[in-house]
Short mmCIF file of C-alpha atoms in Angstrom, two decimals:
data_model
loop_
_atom_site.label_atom_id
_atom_site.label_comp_id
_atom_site.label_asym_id
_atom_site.label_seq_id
_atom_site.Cartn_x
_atom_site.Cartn_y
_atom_site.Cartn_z
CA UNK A 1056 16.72 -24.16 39.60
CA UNK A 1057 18.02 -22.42 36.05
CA UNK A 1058 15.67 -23.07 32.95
CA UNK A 1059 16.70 -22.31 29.62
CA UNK A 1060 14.04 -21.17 27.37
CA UNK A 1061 14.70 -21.27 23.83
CA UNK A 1062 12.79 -18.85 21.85
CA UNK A 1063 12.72 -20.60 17.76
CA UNK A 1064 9.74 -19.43 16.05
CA UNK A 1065 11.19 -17.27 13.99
CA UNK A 1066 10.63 -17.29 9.86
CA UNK A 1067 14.33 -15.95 8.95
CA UNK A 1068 12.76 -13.94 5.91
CA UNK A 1069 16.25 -12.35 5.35
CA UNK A 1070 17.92 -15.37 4.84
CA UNK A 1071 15.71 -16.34 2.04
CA UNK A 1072 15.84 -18.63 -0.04
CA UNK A 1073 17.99 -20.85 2.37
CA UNK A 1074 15.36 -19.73 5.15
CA UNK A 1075 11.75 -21.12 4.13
CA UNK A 1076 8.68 -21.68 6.54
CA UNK A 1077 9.49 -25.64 6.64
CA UNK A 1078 13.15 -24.96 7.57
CA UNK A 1079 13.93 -21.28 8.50
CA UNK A 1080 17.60 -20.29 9.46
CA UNK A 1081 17.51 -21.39 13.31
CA UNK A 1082 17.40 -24.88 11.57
CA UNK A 1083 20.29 -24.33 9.72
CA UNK A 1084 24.13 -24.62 9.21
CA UNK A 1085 24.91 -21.21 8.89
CA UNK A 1086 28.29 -21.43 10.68
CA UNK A 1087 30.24 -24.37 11.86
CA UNK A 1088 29.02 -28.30 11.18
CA UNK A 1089 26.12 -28.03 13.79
CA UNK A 1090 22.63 -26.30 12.85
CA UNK A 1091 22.03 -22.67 15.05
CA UNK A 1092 19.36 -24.45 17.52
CA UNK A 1093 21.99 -27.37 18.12
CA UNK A 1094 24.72 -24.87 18.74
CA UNK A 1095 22.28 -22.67 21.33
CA UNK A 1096 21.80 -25.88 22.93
CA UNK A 1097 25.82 -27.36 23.19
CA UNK A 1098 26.61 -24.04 24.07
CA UNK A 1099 24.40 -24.61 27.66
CA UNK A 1100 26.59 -27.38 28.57
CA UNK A 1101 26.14 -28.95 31.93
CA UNK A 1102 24.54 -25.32 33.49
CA UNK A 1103 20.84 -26.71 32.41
CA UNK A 1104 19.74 -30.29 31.78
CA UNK A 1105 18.17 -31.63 28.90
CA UNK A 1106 14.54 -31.60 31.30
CA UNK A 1107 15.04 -28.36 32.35
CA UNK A 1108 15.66 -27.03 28.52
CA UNK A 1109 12.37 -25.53 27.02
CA UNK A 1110 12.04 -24.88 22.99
CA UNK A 1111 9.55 -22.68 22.15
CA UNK A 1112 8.45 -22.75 18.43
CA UNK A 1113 6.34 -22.67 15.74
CA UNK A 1114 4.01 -25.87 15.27
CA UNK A 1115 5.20 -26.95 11.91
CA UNK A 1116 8.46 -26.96 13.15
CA UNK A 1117 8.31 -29.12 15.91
CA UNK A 1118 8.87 -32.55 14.34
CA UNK A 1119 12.10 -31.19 12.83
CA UNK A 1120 13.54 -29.78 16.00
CA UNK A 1121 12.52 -32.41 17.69
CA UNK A 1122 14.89 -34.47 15.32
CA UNK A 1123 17.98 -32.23 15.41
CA UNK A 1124 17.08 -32.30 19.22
CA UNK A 1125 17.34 -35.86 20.55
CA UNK A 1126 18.47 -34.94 23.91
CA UNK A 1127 15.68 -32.73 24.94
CA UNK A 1128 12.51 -34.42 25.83
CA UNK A 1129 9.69 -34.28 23.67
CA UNK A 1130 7.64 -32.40 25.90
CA UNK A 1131 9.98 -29.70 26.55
CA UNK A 1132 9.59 -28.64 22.27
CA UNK A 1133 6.58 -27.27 22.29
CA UNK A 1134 4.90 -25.21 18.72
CA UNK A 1135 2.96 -22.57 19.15
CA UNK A 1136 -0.66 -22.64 17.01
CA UNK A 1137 -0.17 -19.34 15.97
CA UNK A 1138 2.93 -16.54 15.39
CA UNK A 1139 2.80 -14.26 18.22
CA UNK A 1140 5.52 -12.46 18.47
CA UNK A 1141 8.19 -12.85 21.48
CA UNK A 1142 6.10 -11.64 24.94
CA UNK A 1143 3.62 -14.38 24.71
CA UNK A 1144 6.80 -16.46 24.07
CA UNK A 1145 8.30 -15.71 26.96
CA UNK A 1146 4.91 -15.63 29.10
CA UNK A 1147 4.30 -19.31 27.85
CA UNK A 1148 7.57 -20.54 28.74
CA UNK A 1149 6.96 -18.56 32.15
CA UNK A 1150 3.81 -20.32 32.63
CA UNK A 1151 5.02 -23.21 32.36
CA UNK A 1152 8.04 -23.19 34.59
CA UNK A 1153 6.52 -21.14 37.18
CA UNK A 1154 3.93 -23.86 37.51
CA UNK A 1155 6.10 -26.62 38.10
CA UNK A 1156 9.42 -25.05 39.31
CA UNK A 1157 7.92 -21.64 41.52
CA UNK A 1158 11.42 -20.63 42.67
CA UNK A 1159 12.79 -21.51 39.02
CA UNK A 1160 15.03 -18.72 37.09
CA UNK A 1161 15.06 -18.47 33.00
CA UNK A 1162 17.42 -17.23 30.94
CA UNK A 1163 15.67 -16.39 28.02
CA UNK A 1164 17.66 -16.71 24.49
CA UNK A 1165 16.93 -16.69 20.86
CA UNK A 1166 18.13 -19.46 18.77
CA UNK A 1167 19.92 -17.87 16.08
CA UNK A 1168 23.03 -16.14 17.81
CA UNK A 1169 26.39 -17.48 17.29
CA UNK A 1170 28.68 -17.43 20.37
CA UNK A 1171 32.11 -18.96 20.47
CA UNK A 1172 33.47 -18.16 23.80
CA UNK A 1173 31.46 -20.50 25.75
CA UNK A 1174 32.79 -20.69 29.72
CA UNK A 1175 32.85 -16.70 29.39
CA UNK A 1176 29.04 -17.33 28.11
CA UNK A 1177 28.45 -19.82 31.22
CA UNK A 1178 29.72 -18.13 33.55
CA UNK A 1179 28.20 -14.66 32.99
CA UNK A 1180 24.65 -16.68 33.14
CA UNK A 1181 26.13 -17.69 36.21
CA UNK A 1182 26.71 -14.18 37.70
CA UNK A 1183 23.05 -13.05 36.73
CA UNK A 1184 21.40 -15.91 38.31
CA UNK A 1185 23.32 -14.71 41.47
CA UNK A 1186 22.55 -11.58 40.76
CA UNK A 1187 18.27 -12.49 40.58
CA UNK A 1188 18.83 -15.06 43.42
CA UNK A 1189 20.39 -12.04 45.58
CA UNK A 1190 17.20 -9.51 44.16
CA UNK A 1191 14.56 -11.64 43.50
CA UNK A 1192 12.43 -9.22 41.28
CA UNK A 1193 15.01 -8.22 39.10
CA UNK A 1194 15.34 -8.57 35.45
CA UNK A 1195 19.18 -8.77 34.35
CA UNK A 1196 20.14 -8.37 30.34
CA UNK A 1197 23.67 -8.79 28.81
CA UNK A 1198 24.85 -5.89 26.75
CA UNK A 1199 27.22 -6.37 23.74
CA UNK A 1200 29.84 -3.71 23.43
CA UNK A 1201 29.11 -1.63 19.81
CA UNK A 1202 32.33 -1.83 17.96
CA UNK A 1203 30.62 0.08 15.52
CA UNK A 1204 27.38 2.18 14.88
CA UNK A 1205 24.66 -0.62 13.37
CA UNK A 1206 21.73 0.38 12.57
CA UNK A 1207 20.54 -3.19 12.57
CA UNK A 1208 20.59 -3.95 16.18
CA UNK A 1209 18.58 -2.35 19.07
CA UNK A 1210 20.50 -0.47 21.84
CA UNK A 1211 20.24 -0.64 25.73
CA UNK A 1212 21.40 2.77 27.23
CA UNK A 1213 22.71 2.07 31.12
CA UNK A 1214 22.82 4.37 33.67
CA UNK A 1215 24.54 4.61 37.34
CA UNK A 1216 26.11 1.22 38.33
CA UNK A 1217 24.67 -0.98 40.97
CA UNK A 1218 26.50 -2.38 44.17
CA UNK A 1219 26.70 -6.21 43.73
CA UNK A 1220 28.15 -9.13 45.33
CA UNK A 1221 29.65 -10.73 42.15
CA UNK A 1222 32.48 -9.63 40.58
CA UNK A 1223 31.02 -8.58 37.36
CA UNK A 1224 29.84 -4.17 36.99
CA UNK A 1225 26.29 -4.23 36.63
CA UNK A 1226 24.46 -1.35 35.24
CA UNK A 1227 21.27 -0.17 35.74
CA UNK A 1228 19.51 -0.18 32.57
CA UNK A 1229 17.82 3.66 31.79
CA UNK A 1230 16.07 2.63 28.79
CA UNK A 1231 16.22 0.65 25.60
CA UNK A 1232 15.81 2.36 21.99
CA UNK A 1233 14.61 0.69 19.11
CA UNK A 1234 17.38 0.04 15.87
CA UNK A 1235 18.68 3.73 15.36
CA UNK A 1236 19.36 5.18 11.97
CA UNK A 1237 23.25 6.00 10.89
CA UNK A 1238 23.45 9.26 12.98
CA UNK A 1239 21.64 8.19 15.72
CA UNK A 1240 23.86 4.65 16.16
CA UNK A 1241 26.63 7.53 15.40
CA UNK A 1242 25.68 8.99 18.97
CA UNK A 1243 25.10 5.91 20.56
CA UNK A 1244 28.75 4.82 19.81
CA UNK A 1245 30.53 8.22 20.87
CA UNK A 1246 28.51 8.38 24.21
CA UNK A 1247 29.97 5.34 25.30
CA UNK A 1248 26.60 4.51 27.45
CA UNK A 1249 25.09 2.29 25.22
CA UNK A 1250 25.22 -1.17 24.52
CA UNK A 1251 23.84 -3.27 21.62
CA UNK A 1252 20.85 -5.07 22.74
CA UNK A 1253 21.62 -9.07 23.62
CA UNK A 1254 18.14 -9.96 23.59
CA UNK A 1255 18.89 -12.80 26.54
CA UNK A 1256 17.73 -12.24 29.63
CA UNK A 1257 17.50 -13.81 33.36
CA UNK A 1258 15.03 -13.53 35.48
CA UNK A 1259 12.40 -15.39 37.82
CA UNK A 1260 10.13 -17.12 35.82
CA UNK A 1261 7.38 -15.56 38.21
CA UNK A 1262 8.43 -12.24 38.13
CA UNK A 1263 8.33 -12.11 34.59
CA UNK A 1264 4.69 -13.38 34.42
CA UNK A 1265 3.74 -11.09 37.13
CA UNK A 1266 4.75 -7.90 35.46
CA UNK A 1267 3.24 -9.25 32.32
CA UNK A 1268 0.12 -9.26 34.81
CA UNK A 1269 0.38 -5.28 35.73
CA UNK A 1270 1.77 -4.18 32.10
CA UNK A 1271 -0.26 -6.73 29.93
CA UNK A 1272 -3.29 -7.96 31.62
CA UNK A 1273 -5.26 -9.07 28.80
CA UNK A 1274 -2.47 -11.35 27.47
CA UNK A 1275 -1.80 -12.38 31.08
CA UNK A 1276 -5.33 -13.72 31.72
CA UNK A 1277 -5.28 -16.06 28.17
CA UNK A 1278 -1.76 -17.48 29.59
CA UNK A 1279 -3.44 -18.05 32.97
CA UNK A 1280 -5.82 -20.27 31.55
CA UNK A 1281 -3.38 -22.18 29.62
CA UNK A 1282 -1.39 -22.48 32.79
CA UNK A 1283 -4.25 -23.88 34.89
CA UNK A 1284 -4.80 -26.08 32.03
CA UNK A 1285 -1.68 -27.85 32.23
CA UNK A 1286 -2.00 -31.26 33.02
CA UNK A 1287 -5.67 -31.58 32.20
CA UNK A 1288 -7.05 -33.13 29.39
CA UNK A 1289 -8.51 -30.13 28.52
CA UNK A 1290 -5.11 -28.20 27.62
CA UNK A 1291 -4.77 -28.81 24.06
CA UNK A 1292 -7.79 -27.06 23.31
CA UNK A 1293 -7.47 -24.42 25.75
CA UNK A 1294 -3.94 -23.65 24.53
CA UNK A 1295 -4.73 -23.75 20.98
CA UNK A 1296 -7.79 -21.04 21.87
CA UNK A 1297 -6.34 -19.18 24.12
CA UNK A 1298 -2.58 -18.50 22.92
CA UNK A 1299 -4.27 -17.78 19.49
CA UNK A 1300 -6.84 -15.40 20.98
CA UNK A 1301 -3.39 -13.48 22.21
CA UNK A 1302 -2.59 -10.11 20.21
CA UNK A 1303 1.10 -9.62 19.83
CA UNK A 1304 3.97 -7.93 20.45
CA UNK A 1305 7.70 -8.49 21.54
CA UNK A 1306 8.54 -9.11 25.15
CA UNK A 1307 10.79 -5.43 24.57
CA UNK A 1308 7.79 -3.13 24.32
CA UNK A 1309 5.54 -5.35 26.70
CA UNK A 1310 7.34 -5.80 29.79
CA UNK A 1311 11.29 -4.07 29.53
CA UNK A 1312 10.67 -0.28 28.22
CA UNK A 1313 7.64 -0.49 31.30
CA UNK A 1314 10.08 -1.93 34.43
CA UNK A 1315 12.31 -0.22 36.13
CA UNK A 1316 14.06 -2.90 38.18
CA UNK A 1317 16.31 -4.23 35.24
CA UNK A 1318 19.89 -4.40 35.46
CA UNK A 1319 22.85 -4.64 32.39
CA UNK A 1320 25.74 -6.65 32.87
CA UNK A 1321 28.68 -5.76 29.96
CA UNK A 1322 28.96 -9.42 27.78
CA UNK A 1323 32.36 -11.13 28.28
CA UNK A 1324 31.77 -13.22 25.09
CA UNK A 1325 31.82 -12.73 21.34
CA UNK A 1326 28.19 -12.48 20.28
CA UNK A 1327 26.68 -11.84 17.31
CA UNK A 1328 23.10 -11.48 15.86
CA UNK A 1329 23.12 -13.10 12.80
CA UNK A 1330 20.35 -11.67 11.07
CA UNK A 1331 20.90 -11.26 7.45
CA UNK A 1332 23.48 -12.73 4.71
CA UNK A 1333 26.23 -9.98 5.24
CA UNK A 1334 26.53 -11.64 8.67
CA UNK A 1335 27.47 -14.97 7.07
CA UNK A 1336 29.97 -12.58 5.55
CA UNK A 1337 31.60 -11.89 9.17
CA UNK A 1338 31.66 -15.29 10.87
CA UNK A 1339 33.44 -17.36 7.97
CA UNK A 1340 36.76 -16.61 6.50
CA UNK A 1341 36.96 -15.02 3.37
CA UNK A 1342 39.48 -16.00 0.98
CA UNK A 1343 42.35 -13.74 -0.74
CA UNK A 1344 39.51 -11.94 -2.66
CA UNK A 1345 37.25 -11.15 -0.01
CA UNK A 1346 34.77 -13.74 -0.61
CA UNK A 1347 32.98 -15.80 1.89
CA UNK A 1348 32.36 -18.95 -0.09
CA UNK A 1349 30.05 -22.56 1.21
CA UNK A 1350 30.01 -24.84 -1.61
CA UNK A 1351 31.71 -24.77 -5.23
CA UNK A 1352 32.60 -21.50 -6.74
CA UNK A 1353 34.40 -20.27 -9.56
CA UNK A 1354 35.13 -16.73 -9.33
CA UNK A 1355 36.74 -14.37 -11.77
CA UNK A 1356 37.12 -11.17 -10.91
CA UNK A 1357 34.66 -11.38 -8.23
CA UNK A 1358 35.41 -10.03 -5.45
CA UNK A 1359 34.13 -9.19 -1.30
CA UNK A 1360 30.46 -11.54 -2.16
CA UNK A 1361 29.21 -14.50 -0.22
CA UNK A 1362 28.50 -17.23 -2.29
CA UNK A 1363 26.50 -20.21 -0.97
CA UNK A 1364 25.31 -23.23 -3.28
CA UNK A 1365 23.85 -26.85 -2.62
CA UNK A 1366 26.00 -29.61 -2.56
CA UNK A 1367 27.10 -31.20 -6.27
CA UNK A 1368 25.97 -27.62 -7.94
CA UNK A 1369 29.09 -25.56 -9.30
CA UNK A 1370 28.23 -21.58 -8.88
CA UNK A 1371 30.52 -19.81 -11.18
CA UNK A 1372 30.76 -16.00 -11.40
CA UNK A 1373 32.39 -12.99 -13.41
CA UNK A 1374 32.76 -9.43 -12.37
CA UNK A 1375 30.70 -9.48 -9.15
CA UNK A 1376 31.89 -7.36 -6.54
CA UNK A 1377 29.78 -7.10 -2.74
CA UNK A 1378 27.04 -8.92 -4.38
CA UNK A 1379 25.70 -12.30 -2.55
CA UNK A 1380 24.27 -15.21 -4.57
CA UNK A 1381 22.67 -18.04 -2.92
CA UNK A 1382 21.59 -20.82 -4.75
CA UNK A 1383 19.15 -23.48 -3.59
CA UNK A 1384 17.23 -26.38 -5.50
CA UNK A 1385 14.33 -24.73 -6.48
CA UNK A 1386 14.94 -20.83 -5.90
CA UNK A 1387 18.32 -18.58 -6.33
CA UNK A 1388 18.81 -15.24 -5.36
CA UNK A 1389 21.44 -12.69 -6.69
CA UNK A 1390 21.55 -9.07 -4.76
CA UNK A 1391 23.88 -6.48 -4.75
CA UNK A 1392 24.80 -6.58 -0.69
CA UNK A 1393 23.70 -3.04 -0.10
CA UNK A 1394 20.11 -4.60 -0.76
CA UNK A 1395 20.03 -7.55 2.44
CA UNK A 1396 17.59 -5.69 4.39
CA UNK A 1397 15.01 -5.75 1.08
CA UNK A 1398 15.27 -9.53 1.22
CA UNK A 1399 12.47 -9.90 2.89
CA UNK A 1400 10.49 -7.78 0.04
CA UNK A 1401 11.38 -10.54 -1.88
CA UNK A 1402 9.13 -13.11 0.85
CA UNK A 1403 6.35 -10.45 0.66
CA UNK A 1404 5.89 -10.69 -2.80
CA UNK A 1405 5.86 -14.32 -2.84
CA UNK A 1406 3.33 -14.12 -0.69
CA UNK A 1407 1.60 -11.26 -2.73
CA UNK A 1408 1.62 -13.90 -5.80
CA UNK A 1409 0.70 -17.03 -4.25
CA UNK A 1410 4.02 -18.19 -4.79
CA UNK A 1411 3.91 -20.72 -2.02
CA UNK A 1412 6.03 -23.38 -3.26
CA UNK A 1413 9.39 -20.89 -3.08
CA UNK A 1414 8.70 -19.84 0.62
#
């Protein structure tokens, strides 16, 4: 059976101040009338149901995604007691789905992409669950096509391609590389072997917690304990201990740059990443000047920004020019767009000064 795991933990530090801690960007309307966790979920259609949809997030967040998400059961949203980064994510959810479903596949996917072609989105899920059904101890990842050389994104380089009985080109995947700089993303684009990293991924939900076994056997025991804690009384307290006692790291550097049994599949659908303001910038229409504007703005001479304000407050600007100004009840910020990845310098400092109340 196909499980979709939902990875929403995330802080969104570069969509500040929009993002905070109580309400970070995968809880927000960022594109379209539906928040990004809503859209991750309509975008599953009928391929997973509601019980067989797993959220994993932080624990403050819970009550609110459990509100935006009426249609997945309250048991399937479950908060993490402590930030982790993404492989005990992923071992959690594979815990938990192994236990009760042993056969089960994931497809693992953040909840802050923005896809618009959704049958080409179903249906390559689709092909990689045949693909894992047909080899049942391989990992499958969807590569996005570079149309141009980000440094922002991380890259998956694929090698010879792989006999298959679907009628999608799989790949098998030689490596992935961390976010290059310009020169290096440069390469990547000319060599036409690289793809830009999808970060969703299919697999068996075993397989996945066994090779988080042979590459990360410390972390595997603490989720083997929360796993044969599951319904017991005793797993609230053995989660809370053990996930906490977990030392971090992303699923990327624990388990995929260590197996060799992973295949790419090219992405049929749009896809994007939408990690800082500037991608705001690409996935609403600007108007004559170049702006990308949600709420009410007065421009003169301002020109190629994103402007974002609260309802009922009038942002009005003169002589701006790639600059983005979001304003927000209690905290604004005005940056010159070359400046989006030092955003989250901004959240540091906060934190440096105590500043709680504006994170």
């Amino acid at each position: 059976m196909l499980h979709a795991v939902i990875m929403a933990g995330g802080s969104g530090t570069r969509f500040w101040p929009a993002s905070r801690k109580q309400l970070p960007k995968q809880l927000l309307k960022l594109h379209g009338d539906r928040t990004m966790i809503q859209s991750t979920v309509d975008r599953l259609g009928d391929l997973v149901r509601p019980e067989d949809v797993l959220v994993v997030t932080n624990r403050i967040l819970v009550e609110e995604t459990r509100r935006q998400l009426p249609a997945v059961p309250t048991g399937q949203i479950v908060g993490e007691p402590a930030k982790r980064d993404t492989a005990p994510c992923v071992g959690l959810a594979a815990a938990m789905i192994a236990k009760k479903d042993p056969d089960g596949i994931m497809v693992v996917m953040p909840a802050d992409h923005v896809i618009n072609e959704v049958s080409q989105y179903q249906k390559a899920i689709q092909s990689a669950c045949e693909v894992v059904k047909q080899c049942p101890s391989r990992f499958v990842t969807f590569g996005i096509k570079p149309t141009y050389p980000a440094e922002s994104f991380g890259y998956v380089e694929r090698g010879a391609s792989q006999e298959t009985d679907i009628d999608r080109e799989l790949f098998h995947v030689t490596r992935f590389r961390e976010k290059p700089n310009a020169e290096l993303a440069r390469q990547f684009l000319e060599s036409g072997q690289f793809y830009w990293n999808s970060g969703i991924f299919v697999w068996r939900a075993q397989a996945v917690f066994d090779a988080l076994a042979e590459f990360q056997p410390v972390m595997h025991s603490h989720l083997k304990k929360i796993q044969d804690a599951m319904d017991t009384s005793q797993f609230e307290s053995v989660f809370e201990e053990e996930f906490t006692a977990i030392v971090g790291t992303s699923i990327d550097y624990a388990v995929m740059e260590k197996y060799e049994d992973i295949s790419v599949m090219e992405a049929t659908f749009d896809w994007d990443d939408v990690g800082n303001w500037p991608a705001v910038g690409r996935l609403n229409p600007p108007d004559e000047a170049g702006n990308t504007v949600v709420g009410k703005h007065l421009g003169i001479d301002t020109k190629n920004s994103i402007i974002r304000g609260e309802d009922g407050h009038l942002i009005a600007t003169l002589g701006l020019d790639d600059c983005i100004v979001v304003h927000t009840p209690n905290a604004t910020l005005v940056a010159d767009k070359s400046q989006e990845e030092a955003v989250r310098e901004i959240v540091r400092q906060l934190e440096e000064k105590g500043w709680a109340e504006f994170l």
